Short mmCIF file of N, CA and C in Angstrom, two decimals:
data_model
loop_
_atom_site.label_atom_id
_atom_site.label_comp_id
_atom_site.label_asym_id
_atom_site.label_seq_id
_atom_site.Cartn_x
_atom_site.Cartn_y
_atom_site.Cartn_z
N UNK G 1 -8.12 13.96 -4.39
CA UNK G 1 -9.22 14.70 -3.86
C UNK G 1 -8.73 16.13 -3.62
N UNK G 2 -9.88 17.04 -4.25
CA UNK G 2 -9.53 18.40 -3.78
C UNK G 2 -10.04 19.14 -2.95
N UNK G 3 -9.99 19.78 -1.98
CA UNK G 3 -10.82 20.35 -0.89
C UNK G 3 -10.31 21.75 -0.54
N UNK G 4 -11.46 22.63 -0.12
CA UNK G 4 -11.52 24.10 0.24
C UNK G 4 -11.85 24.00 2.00
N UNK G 5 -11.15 24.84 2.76
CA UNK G 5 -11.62 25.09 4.21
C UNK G 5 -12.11 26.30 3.93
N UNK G 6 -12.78 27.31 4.07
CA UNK G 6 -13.03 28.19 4.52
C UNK G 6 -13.05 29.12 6.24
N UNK G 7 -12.56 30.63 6.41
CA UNK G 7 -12.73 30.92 7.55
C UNK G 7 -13.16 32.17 7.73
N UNK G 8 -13.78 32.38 8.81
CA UNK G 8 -14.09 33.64 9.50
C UNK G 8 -13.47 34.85 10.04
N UNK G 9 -12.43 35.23 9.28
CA UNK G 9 -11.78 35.37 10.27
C UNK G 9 -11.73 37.30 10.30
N UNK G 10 -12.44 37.83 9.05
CA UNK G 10 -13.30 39.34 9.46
C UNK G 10 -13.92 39.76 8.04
N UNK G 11 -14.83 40.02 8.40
CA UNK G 11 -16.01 40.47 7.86
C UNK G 11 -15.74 41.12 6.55
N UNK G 12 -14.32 41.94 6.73
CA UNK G 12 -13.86 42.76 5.52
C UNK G 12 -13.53 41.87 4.37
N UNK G 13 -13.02 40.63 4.58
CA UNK G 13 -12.34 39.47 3.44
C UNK G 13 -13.24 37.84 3.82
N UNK G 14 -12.23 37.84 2.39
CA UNK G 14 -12.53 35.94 2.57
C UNK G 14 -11.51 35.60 2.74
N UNK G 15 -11.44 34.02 3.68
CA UNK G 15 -9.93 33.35 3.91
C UNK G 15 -10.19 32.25 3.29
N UNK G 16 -9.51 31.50 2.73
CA UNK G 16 -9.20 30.08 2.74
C UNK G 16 -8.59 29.68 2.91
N UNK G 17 -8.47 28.06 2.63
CA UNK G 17 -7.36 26.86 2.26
C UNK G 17 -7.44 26.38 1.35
N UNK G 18 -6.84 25.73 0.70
CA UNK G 18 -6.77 24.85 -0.44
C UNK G 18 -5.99 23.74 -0.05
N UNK G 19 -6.30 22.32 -0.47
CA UNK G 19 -5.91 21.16 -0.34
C UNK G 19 -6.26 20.00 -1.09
N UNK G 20 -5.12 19.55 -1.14
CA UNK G 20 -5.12 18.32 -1.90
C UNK G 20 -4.43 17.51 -1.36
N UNK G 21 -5.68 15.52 -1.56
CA UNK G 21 -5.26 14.55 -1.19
C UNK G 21 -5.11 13.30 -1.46
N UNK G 22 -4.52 12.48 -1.12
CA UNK G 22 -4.44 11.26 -1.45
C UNK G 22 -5.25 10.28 -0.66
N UNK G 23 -6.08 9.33 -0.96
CA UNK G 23 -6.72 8.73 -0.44
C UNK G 23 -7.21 6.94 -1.11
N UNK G 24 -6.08 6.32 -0.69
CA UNK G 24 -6.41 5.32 -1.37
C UNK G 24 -7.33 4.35 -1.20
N UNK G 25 -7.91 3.52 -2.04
CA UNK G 25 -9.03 2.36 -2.07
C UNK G 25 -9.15 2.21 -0.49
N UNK G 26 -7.27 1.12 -0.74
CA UNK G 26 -7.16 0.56 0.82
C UNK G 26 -7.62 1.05 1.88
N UNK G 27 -7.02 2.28 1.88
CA UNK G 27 -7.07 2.79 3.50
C UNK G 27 -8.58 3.13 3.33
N UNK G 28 -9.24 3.53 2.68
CA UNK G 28 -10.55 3.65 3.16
C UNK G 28 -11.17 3.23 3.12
N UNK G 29 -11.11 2.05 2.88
CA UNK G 29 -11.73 -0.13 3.04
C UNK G 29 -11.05 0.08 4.58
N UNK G 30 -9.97 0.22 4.69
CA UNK G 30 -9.23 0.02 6.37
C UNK G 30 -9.79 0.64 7.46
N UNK G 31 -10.32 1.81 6.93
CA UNK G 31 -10.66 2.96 7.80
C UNK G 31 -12.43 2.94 8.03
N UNK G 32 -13.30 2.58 6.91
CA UNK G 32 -13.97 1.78 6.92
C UNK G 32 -14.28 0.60 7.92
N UNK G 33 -13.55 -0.28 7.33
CA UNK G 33 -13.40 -1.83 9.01
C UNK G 33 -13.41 -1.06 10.31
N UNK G 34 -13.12 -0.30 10.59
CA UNK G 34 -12.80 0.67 12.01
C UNK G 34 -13.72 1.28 12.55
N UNK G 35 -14.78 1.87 11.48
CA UNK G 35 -15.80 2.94 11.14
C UNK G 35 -16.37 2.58 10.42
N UNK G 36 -17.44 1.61 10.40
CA UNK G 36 -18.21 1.32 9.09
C UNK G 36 -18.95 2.39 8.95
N UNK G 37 -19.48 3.17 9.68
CA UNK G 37 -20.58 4.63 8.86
C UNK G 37 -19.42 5.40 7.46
N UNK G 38 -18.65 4.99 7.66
CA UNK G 38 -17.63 5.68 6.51
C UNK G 38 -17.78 5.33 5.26
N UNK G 39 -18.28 4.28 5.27
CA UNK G 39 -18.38 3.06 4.03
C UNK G 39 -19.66 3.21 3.56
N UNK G 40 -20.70 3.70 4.96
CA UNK G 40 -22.58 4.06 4.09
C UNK G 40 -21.90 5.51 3.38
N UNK G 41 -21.04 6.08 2.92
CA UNK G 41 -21.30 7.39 2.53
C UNK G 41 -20.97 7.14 0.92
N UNK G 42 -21.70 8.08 0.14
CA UNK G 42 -21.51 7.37 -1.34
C UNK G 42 -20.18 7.95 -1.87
N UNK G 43 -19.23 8.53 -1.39
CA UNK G 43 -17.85 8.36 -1.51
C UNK G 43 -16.98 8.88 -0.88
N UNK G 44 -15.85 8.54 -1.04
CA UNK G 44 -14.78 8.77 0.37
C UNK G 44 -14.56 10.52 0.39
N UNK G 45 -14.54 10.75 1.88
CA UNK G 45 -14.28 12.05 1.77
C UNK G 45 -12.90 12.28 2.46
N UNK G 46 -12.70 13.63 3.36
CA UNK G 46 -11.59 13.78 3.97
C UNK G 46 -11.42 13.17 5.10
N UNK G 47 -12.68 12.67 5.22
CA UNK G 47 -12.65 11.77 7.24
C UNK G 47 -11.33 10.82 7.33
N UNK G 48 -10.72 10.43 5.61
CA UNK G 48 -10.03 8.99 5.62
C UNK G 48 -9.43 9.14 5.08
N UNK G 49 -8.30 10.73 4.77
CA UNK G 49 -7.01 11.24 4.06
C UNK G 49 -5.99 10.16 4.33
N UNK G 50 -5.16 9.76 4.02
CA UNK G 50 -3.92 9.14 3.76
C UNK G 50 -2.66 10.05 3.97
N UNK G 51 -2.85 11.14 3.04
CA UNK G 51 -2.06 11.94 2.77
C UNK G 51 -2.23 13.29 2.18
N UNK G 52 -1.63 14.17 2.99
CA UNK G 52 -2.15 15.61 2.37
C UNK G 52 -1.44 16.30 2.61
N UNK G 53 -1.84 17.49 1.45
CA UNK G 53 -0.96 18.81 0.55
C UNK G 53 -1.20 19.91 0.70
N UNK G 54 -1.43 21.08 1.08
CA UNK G 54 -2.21 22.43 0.89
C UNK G 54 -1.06 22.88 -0.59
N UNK G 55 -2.33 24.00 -0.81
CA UNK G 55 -1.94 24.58 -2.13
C UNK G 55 -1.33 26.33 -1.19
N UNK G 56 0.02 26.43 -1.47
CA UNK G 56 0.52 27.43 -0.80
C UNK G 56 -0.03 28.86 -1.87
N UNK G 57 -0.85 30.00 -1.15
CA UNK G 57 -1.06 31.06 -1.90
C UNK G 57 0.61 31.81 -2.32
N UNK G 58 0.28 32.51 -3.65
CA UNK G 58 1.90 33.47 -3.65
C UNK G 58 1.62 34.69 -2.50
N UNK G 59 2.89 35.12 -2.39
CA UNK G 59 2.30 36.36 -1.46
C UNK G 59 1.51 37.13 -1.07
N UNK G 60 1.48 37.86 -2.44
CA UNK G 60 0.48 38.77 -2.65
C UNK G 60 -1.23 37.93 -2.34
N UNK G 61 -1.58 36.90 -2.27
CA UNK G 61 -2.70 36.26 -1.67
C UNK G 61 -2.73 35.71 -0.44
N UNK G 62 -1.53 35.53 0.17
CA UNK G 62 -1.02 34.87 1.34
C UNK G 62 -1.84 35.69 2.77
N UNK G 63 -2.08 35.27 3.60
CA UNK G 63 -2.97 35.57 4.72
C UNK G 63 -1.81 36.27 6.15
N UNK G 64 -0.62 35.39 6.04
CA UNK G 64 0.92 35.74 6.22
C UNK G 64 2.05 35.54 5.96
N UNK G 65 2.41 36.10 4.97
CA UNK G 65 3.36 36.22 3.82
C UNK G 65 4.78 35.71 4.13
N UNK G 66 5.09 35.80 5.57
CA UNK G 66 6.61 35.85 6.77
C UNK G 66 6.37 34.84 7.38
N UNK G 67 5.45 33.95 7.69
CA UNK G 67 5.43 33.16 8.45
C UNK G 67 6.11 32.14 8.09
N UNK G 68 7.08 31.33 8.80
CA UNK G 68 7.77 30.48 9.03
C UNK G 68 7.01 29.10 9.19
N UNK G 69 8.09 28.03 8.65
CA UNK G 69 7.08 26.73 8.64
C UNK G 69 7.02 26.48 10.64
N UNK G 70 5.53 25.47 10.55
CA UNK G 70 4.76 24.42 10.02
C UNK G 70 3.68 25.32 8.98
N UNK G 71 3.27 26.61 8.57
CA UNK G 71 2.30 27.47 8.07
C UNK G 71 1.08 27.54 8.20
N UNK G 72 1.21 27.58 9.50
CA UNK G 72 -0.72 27.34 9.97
C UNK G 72 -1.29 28.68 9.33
N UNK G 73 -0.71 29.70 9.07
CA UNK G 73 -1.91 30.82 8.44
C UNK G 73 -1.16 31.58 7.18
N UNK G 74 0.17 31.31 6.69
CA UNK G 74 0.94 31.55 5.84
C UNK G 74 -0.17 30.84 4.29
N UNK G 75 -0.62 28.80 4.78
CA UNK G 75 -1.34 28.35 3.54
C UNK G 75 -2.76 29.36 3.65
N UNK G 76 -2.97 30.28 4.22
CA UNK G 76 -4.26 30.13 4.32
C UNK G 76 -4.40 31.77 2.82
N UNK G 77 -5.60 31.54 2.05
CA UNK G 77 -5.42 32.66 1.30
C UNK G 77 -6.08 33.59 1.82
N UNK G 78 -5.81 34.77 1.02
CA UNK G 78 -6.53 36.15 1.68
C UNK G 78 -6.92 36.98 0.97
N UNK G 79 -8.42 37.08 0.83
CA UNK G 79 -8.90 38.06 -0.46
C UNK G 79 -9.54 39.46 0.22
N UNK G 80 -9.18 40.20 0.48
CA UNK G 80 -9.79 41.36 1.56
C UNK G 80 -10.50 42.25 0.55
N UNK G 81 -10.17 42.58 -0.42
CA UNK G 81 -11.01 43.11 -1.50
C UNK G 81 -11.49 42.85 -2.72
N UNK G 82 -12.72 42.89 -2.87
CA UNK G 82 -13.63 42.07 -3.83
C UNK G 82 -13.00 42.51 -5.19
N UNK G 83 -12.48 43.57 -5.22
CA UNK G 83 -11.60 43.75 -6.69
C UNK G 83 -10.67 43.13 -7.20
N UNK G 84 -10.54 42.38 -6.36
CA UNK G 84 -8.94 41.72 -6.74
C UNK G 84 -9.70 40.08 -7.01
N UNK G 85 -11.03 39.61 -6.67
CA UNK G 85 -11.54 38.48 -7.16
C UNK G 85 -11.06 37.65 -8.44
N UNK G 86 -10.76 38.64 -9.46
CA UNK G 86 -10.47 38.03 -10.72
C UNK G 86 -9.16 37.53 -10.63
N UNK G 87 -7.89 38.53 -10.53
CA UNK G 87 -6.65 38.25 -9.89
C UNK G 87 -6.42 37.16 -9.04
N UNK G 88 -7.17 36.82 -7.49
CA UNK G 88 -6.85 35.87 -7.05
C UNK G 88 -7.47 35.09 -7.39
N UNK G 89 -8.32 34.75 -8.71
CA UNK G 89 -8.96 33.31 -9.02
C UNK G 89 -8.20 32.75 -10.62
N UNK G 90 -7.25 33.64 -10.98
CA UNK G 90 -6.52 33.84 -12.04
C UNK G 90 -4.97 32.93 -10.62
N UNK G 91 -4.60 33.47 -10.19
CA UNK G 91 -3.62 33.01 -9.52
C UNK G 91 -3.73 31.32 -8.62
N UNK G 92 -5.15 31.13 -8.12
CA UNK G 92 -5.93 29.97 -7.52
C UNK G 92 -5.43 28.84 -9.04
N UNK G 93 -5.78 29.26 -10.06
CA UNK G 93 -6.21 28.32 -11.36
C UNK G 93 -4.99 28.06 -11.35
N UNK G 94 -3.85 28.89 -11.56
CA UNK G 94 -2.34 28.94 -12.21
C UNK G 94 -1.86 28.19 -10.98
N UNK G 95 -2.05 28.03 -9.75
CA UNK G 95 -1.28 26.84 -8.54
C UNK G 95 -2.05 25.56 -9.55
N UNK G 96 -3.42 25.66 -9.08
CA UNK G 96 -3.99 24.51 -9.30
C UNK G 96 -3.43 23.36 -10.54
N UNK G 97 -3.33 24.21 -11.35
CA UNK G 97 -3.27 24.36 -12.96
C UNK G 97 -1.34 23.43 -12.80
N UNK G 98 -0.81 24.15 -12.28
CA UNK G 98 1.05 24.17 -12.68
C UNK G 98 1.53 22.89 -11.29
N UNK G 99 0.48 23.12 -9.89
CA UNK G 99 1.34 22.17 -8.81
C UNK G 99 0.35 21.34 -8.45
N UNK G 100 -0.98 21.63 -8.02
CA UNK G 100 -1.79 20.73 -7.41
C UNK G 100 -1.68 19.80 -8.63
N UNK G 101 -2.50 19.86 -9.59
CA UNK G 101 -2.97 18.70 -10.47
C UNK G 101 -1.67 17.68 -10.85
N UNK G 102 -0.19 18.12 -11.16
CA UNK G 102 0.50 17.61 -11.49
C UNK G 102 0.98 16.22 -10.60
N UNK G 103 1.44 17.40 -9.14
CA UNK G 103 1.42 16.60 -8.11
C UNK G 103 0.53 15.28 -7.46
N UNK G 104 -0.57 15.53 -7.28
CA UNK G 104 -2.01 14.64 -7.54
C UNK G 104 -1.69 13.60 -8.58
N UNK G 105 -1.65 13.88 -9.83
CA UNK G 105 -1.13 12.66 -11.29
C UNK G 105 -0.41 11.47 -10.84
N UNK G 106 0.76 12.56 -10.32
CA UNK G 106 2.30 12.12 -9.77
C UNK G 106 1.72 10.84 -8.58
N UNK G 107 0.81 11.27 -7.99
CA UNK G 107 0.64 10.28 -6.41
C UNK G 107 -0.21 9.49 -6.41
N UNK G 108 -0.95 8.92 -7.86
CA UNK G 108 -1.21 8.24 -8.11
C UNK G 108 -0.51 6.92 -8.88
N UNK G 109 0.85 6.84 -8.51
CA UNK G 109 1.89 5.77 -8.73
C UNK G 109 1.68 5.30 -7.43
N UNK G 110 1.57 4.32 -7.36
CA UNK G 110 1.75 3.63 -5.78
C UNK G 110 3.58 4.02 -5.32
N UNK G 111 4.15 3.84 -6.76
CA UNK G 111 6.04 3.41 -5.96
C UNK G 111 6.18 5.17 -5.69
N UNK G 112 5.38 6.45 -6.15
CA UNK G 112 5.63 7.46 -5.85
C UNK G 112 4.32 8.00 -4.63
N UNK G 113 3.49 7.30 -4.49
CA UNK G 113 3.05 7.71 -3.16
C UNK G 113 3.78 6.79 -2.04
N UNK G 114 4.51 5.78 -2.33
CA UNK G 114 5.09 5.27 -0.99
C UNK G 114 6.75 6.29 -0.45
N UNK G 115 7.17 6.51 -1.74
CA UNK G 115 8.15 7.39 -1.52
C UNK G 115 7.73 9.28 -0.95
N UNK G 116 6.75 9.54 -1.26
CA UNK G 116 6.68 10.73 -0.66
C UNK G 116 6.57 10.55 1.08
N UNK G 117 5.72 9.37 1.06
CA UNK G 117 5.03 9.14 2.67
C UNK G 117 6.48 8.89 3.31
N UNK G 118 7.31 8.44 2.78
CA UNK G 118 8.91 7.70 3.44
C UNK G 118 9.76 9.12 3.64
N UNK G 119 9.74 9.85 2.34
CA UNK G 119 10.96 10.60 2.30
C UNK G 119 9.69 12.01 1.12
N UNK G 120 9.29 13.01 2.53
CA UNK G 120 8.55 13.92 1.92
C UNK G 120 9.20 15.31 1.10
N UNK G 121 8.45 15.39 0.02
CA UNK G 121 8.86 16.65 -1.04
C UNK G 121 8.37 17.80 -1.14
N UNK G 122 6.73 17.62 -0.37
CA UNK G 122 6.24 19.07 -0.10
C UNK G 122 5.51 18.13 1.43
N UNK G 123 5.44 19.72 1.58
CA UNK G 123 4.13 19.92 2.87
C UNK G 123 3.44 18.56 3.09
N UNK G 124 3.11 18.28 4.28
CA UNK G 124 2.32 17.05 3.82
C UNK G 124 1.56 16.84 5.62
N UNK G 125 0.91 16.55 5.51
CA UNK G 125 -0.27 15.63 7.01
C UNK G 125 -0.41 14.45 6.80
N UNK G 126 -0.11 13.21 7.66
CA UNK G 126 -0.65 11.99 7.23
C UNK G 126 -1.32 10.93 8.81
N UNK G 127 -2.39 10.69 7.94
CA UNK G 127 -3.27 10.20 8.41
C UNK G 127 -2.53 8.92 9.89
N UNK G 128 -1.71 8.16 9.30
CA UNK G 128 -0.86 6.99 10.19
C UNK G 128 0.68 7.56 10.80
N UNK G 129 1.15 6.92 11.99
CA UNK G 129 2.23 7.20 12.65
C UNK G 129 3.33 6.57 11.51
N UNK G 130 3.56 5.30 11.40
CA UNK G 130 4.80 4.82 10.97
C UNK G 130 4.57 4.36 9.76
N UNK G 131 5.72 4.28 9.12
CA UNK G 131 6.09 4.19 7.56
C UNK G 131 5.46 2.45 7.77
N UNK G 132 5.84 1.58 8.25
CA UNK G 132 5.51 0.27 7.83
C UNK G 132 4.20 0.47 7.64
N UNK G 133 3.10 0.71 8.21
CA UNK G 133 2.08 1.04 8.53
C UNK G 133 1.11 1.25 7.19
N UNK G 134 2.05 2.32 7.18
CA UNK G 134 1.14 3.15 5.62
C UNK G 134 1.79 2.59 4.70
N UNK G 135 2.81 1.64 4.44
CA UNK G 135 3.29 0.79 3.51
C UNK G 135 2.43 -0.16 3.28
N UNK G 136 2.44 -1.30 4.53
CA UNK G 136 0.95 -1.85 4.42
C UNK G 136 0.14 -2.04 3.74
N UNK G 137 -0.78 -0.60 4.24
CA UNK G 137 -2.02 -0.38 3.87
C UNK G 137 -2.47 -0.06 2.54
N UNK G 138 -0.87 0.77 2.04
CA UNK G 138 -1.09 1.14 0.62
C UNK G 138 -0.78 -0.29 -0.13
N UNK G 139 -0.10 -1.15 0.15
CA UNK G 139 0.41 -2.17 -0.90
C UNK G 139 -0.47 -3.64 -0.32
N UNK G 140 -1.39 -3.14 0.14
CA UNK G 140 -1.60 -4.87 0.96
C UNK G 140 -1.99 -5.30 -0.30
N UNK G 141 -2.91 -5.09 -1.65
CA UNK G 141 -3.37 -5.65 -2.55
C UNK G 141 -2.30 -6.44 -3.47
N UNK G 142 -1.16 -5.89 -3.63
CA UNK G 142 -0.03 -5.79 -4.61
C UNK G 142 1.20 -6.63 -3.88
N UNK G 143 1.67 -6.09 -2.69
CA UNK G 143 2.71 -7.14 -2.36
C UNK G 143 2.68 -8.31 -1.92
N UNK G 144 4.02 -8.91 -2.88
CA UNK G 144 4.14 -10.26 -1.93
C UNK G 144 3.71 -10.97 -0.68
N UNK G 145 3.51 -12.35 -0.30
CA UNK G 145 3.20 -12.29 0.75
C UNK G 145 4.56 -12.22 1.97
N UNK G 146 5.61 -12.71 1.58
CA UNK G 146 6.88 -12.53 2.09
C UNK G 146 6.92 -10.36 2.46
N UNK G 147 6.80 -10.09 1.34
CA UNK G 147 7.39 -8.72 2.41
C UNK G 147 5.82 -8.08 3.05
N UNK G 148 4.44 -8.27 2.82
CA UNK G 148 3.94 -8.22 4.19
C UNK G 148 4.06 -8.93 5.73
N UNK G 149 4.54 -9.99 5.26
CA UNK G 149 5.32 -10.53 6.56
C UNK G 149 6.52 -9.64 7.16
N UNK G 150 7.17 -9.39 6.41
CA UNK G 150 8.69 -8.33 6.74
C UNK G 150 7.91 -7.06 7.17
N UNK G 151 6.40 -6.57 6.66
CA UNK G 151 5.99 -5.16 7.39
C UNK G 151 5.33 -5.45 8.67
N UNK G 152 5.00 -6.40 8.87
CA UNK G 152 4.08 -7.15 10.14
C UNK G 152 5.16 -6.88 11.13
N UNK G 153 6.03 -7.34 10.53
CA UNK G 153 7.38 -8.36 11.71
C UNK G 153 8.03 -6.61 12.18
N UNK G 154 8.57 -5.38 11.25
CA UNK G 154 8.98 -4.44 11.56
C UNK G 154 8.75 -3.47 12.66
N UNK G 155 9.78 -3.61 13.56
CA UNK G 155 10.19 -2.89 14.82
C UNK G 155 9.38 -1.76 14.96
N UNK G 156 9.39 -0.98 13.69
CA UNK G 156 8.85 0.27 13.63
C UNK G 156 7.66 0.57 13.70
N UNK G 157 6.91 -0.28 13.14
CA UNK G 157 5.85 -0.86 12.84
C UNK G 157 4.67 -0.23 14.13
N UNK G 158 3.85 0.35 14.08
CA UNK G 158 3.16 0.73 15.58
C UNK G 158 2.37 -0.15 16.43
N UNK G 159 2.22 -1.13 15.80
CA UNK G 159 1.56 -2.24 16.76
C UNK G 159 -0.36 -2.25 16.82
N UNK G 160 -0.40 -1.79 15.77
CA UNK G 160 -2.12 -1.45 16.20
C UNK G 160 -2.40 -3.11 15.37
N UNK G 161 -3.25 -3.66 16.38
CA UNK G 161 -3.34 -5.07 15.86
C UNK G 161 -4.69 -4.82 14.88
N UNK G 162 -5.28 -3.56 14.82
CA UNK G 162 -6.59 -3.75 13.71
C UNK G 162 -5.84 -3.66 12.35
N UNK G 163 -4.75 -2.75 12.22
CA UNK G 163 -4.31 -2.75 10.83
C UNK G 163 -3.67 -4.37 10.62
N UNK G 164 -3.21 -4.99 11.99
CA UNK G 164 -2.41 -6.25 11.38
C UNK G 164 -3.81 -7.72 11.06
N UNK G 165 -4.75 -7.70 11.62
CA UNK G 165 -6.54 -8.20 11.33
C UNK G 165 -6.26 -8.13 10.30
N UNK G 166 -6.83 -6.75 9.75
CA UNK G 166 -6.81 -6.40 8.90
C UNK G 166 -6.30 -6.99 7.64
N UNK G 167 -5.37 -6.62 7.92
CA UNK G 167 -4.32 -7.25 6.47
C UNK G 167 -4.08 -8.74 6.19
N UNK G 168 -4.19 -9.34 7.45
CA UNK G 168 -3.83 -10.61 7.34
C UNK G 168 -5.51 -11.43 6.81
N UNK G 169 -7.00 -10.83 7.30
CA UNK G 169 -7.94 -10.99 6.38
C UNK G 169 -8.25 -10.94 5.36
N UNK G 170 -7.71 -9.68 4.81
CA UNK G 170 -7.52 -9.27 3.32
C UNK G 170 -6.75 -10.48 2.63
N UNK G 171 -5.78 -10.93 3.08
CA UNK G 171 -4.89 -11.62 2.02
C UNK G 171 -4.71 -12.73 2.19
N UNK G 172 -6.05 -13.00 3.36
CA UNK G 172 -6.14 -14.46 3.69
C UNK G 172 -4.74 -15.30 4.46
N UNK G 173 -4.40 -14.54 5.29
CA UNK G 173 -2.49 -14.53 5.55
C UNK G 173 -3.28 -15.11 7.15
N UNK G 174 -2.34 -15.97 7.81
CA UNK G 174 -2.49 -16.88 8.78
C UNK G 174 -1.75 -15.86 9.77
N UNK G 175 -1.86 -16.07 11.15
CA UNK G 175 -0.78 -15.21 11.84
C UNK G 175 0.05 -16.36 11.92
N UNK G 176 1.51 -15.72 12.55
CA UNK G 176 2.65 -16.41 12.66
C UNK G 176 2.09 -17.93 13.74
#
């Protein structure tokens, strides 16, 4: 999924964001069970991200060019003059074009969206606290029933008993 924020932030320019996300079946069947109004909508939006990316502007579009991570206004772009429209939509295409889309391809491997969520490669927001968690949720269809037992059983694991319902309905899994 690709998504634009837009902001206000003066009259002279336009700001944005750019973002891209991951959002799988599961979790928004999961997120869904939690929130059924999520499920009347005719398709998933950002309410039920998984996982997410901003598209970093290059400098010269950057809103603040110096800013140091987490980049709350560094991702944000900055078009202050309408002349330069072509330029920064020439530069928008060439991210989109060379990192978003690739990346996106890429995170549609389940064994490479579980590895980014474990051990991250860019920027990222995610929707759940702990790795068992979003392991889970992403693999409840696919794994064994032995190692959803091993993600149930894990220490780390946050304890929210709707995701463990959950899963153990899905796969028709008995509790201990």
């Amino acid at each position: 999924m690709l998504y634009f924020n837009t902001f206000n932030i003066s009259p002279a320019g336009v700001y944005f964001e750019v973002g891209y996300a991951l959002l799988p079946l599961s979790y928004w069947e999961f997120s869904g069970s939690l929130h059924p109004y999520l499920l009347e909508r005719k398709e998933p939006d950002r309410a039920g991200i998984f996982l997410n990316a901003y598209l970093m502007p290059p400098n010269e579009w950057s809103f603040r060019p110096d800013e140091t991570p987490p980049y709350a206004f560094r991702r944000r772009w900055a078009l202050d003059d309408l002349d330069g429209l072509d330029a920064c939509g020439t530069a928008l295409a060439q991210r989109l074009t060379e990192e978003a889309f690739p990346r996106m391809r890429w995170l549609l491997d389940m064994e490479n969206a579980l590895a980014e969520l474990t051990t991250p490669t860019f920027a990222t927001r995610r929707a759940l606290g702990s790795d068992p968690d979003r392991e889970l949720i992403l693999t409840v269809d696919v794994a064994d029933p032995a190692r959803i037992e091993q993600l149930l059983a894990d220490p780390a694991r946050s304890r929210d008993p709707d995701i463990e319902l959950w899963v153990r309905e899905r796969r028709g899994l008995t509790s201990p």
